[in-house]
Short mmCIF file of C-alpha atoms in Angstrom, two decimals:
data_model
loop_
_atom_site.label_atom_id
_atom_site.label_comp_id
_atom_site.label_asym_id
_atom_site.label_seq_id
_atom_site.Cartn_x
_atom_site.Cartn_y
_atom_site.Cartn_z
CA UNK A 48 -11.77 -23.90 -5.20
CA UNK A 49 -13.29 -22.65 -8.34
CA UNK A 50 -10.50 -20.77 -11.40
CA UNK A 51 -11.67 -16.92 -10.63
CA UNK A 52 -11.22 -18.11 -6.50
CA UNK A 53 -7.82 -19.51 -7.40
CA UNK A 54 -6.94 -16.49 -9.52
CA UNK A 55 -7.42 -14.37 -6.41
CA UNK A 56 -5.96 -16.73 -3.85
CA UNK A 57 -2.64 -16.17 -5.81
CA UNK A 58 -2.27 -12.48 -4.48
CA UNK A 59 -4.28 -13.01 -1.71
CA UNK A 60 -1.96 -11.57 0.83
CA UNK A 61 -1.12 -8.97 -1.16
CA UNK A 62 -4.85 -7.84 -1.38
CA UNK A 63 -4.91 -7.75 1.71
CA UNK A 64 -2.27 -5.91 2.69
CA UNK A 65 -3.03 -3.41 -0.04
CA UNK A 66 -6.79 -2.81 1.37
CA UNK A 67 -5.66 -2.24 4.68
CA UNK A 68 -3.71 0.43 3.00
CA UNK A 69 -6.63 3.04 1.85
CA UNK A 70 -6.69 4.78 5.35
CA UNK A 71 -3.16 5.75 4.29
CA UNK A 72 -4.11 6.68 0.11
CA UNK A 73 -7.26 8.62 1.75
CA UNK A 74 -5.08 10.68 4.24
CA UNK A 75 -1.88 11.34 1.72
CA UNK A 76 -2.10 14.78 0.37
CA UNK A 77 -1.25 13.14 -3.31
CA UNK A 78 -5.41 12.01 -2.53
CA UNK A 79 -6.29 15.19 -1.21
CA UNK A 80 -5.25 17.53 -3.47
CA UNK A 81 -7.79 18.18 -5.71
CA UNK A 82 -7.93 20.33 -8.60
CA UNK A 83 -10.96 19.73 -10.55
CA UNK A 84 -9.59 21.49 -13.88
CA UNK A 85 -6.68 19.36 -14.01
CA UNK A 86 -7.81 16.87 -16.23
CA UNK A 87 -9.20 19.09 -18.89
CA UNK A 88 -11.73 16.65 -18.72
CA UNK A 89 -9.51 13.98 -21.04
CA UNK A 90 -10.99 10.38 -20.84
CA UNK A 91 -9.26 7.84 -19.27
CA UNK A 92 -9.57 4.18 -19.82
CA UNK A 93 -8.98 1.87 -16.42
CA UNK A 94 -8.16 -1.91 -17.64
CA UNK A 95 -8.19 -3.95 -14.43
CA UNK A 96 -5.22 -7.13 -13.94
CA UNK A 97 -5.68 -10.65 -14.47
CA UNK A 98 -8.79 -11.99 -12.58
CA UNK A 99 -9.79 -8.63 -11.26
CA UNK A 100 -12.97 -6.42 -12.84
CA UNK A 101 -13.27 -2.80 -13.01
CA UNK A 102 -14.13 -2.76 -9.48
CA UNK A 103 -10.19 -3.54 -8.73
CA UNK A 104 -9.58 0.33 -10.00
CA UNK A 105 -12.52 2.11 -8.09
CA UNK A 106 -10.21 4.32 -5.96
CA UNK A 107 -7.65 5.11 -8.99
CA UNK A 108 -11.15 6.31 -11.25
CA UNK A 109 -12.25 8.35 -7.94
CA UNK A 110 -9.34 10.10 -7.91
CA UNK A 111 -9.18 11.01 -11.72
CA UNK A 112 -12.91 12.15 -11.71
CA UNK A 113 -11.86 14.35 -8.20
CA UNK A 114 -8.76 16.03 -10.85
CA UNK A 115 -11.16 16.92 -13.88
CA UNK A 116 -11.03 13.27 -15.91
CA UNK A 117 -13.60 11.30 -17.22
CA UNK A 118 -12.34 7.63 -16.47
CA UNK A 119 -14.52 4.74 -17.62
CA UNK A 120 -14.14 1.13 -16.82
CA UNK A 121 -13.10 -1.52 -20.00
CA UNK A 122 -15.71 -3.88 -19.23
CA UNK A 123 -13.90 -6.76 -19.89
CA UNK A 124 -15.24 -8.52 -16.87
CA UNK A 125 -12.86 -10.51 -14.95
CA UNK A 126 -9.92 -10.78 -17.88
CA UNK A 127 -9.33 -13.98 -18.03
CA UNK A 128 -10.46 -14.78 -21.26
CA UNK A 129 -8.33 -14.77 -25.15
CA UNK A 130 -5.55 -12.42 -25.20
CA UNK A 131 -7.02 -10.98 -28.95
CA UNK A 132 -10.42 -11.09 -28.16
CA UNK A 133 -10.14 -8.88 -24.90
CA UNK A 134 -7.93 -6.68 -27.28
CA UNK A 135 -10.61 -6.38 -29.43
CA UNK A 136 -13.22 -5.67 -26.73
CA UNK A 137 -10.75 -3.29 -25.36
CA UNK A 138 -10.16 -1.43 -28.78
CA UNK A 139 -13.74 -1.44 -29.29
CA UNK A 140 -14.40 0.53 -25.55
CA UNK A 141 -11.61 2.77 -26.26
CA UNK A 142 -13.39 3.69 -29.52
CA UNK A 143 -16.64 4.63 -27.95
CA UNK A 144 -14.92 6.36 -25.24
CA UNK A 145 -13.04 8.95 -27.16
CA UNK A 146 -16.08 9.64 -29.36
CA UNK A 147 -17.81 10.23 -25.69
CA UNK A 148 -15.05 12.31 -24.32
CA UNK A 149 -13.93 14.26 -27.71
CA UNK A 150 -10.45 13.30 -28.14
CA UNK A 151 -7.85 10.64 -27.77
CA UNK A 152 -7.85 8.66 -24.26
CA UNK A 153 -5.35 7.66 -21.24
CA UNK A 154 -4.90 4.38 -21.39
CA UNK A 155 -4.51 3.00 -17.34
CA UNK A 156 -4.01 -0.55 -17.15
CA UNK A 157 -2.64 -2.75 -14.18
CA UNK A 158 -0.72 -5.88 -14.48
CA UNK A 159 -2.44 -7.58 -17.42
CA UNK A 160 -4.54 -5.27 -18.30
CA UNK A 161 -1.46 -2.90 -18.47
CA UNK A 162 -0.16 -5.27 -21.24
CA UNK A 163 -3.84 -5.25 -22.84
CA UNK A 164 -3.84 -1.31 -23.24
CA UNK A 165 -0.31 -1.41 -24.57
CA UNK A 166 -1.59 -3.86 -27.78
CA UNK A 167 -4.37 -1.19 -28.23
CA UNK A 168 -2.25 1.54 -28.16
CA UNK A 169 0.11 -0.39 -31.06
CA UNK A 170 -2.74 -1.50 -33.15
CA UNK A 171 -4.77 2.17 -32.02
CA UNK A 172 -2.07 5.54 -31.60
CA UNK A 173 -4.34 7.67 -33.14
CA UNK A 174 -7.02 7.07 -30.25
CA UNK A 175 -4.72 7.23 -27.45
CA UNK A 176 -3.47 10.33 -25.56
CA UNK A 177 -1.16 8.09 -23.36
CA UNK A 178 -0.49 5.11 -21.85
CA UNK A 179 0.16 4.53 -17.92
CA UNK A 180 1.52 0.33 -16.90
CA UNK A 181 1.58 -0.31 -13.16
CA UNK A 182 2.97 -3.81 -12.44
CA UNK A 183 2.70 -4.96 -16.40
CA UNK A 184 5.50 -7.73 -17.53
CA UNK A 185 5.19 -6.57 -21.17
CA UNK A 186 8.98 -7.50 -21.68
CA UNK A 187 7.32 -11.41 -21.45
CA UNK A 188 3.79 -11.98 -21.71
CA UNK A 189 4.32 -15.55 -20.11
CA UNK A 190 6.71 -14.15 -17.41
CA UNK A 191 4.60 -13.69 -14.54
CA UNK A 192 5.16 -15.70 -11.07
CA UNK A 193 5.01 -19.63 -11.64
CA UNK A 194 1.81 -19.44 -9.34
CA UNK A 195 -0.32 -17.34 -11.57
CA UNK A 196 0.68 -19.21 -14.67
CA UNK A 197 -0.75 -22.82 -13.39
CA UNK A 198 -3.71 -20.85 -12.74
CA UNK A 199 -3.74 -19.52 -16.51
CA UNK A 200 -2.85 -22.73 -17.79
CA UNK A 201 -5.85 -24.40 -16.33
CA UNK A 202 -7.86 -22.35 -17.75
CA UNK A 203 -6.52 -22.86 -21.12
CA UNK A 204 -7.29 -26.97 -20.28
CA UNK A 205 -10.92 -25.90 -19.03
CA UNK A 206 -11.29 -23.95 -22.59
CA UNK A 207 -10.64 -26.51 -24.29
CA UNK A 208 -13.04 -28.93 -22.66
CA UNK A 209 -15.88 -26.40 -23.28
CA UNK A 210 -15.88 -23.91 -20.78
CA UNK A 211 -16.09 -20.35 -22.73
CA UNK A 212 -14.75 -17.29 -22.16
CA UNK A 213 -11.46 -17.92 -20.81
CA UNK A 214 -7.63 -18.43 -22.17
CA UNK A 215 -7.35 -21.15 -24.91
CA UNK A 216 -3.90 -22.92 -25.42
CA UNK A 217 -3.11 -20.71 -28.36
CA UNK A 218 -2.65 -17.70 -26.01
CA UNK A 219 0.25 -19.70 -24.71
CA UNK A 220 1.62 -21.43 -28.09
CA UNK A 221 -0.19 -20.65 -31.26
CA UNK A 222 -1.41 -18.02 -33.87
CA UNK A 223 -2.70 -15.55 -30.50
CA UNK A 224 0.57 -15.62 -28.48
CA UNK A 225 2.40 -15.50 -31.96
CA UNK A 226 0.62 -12.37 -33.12
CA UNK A 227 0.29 -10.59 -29.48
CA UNK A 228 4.17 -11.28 -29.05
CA UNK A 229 5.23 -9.24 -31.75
CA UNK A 230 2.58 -6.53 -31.53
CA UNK A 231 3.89 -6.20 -27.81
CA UNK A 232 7.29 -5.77 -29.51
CA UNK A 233 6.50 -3.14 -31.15
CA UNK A 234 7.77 0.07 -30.28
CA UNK A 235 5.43 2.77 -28.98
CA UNK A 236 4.17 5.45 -31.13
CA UNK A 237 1.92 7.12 -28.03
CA UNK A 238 3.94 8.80 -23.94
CA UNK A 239 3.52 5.71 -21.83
CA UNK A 240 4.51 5.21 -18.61
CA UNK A 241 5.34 1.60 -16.67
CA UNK A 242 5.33 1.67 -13.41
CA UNK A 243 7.28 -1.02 -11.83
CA UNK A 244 8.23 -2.32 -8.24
CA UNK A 245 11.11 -4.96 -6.73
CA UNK A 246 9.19 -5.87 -4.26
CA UNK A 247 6.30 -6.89 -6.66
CA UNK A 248 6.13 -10.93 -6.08
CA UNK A 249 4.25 -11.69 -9.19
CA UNK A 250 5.33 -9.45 -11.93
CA UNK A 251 9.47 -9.67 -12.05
CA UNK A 252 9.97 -5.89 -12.54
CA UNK A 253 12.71 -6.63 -14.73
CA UNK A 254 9.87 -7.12 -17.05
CA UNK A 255 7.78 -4.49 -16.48
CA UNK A 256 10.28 -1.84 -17.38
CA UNK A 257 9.40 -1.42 -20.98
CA UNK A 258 11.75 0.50 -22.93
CA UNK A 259 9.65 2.47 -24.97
CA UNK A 260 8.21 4.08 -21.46
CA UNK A 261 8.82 6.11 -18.85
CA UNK A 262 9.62 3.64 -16.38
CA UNK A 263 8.96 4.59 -12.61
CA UNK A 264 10.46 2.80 -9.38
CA UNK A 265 7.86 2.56 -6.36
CA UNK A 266 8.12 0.19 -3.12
CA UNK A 267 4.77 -1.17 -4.02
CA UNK A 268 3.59 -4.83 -3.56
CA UNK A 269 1.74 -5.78 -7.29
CA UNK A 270 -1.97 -5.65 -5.78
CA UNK A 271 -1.49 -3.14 -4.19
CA UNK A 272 0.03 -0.75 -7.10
CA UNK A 273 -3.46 0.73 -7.66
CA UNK A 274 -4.14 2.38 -3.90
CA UNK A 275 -0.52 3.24 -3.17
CA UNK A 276 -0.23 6.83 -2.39
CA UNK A 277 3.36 7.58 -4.25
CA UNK A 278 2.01 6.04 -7.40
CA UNK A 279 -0.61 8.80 -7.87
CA UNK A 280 2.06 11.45 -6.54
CA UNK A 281 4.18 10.59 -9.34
CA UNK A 282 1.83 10.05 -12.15
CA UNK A 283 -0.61 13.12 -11.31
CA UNK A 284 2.22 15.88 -12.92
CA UNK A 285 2.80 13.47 -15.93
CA UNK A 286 -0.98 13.19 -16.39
CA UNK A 287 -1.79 16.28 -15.89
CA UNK A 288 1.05 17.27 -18.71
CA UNK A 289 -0.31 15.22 -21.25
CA UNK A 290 -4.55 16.64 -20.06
CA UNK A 291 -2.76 20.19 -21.25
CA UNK A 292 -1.41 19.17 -24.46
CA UNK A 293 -3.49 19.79 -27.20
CA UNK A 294 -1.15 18.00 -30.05
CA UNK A 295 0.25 14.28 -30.00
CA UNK A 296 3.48 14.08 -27.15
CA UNK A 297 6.27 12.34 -28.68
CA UNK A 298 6.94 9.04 -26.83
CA UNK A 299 9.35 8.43 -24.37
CA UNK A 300 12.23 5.78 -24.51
#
């Protein structure tokens, strides 16, 4: 089984179970309520989790662009490459995107790329209208379930024997984890909101509840964050709060 295929295989249940879930997002009036001047038309950056692309947060962009937003994926590909390097992608996107959408952005991230968007918005709070976290362990960048982190770690030892584009051993113990630990310290100068579950088996949700945020409770599994109906119930009014301000919104915590 190849590293992306074990990446997967980690949640693989939980994909499942969260797919099987979409009749349920499609027929929940949180989906179907649609007001197409909501979003004001504010851009909205969707970072997708650890081995997951932009395809992983098709339904959560549908239903932004259905409520007046302009999302955009990060393009990132697959994140599982250097922590600062996808930062720098990532800072790079956001850049283009509020030139393209006229004004500061939402950052959306899930899991990882929750964490990602949370470094931009530290190194970036002038670009950033707010930041929403589903299922991010911010609190610990290495604290995710045991499972996940053999599959990182092997892709730190595959790095190293040649293999580009994926997590080197200094994401884990060196100059990247050293400098991304105490950017994630940092306290937030942007409205952020982390969304955070107890029945999440990969993210301990003791983690994801960052103190500079918002922090939400939902019954969620961790995949399936991103298509569960009372996550968009509760972040559509808080989005749609910061689409009608004009001026920064202090930040919570």
């Amino acid at each position: 089984m190849g590293v992306v295929e074990s990446t997967r295989a980690v949640a693989g249940e939980q994909v499942l179970v969260a797919l099987l879930g979409i009749p349920r997002l499609l027929a929940h009036p949180a989906w179907q309520a649609v007001d197409r001047d909501e979003g004001r038309g504010v851009g909205v950056l969707l970072v997708p989790g650890f081995g997951f692309g932009d395809w992983s947060l098709r339904m959560a962009g549908r239903w932004l662009r259905n409520r007046g937003y302009a999302p955009a994926g990060a393009r990132i590909g697959m994140n599982v490459g250097c922590t600062s390097e996808l930062v720098d992608r990532l800072e790079r996107r956001l850049e283009k995107h509020a030139e393209a959408t006229g004004g500061p952005v939402v950052l959306f991230g899930q899991s990882r790329g929750g964490g990602l968007a949370r470094l931009v918005s530290v190194r970036r709070p002038e670009l950033v209208r707010g930041l929403v976290m589903l299922a991010s362990p911010v609190l610990d960048q290495l604290g995710a379930h045991p499972s996940v982190m053999r599959v990182a770690r092997k892709m730190a030892r595959l790095s190293r024997a040649g293999v580009p584009g994926l997590l080197n051993e200094d994401c884990f113990a060196g100059a990247c984890y050293d400098t991304n630990s105490t950017a994630m310290a940092q306290p937030l100068e942007v409205p952020a909101i982390a969304v955070f579950s107890r029945n999440d088996l990969i993210a301990p949700w003791e983690l994801c509840a960052d103190p500079c945020a918002d922090c939400i409770e939902v019954t969620s599994t961790h995949t399936g964050m991103g298509l569960d109906p009372e996550v968009f119930r509760l972040l559509a009014p808080r989005l749609a709060a910061w689409a009608r301000s004009s001026e920064p919104v202090a930040a919570s915590g």
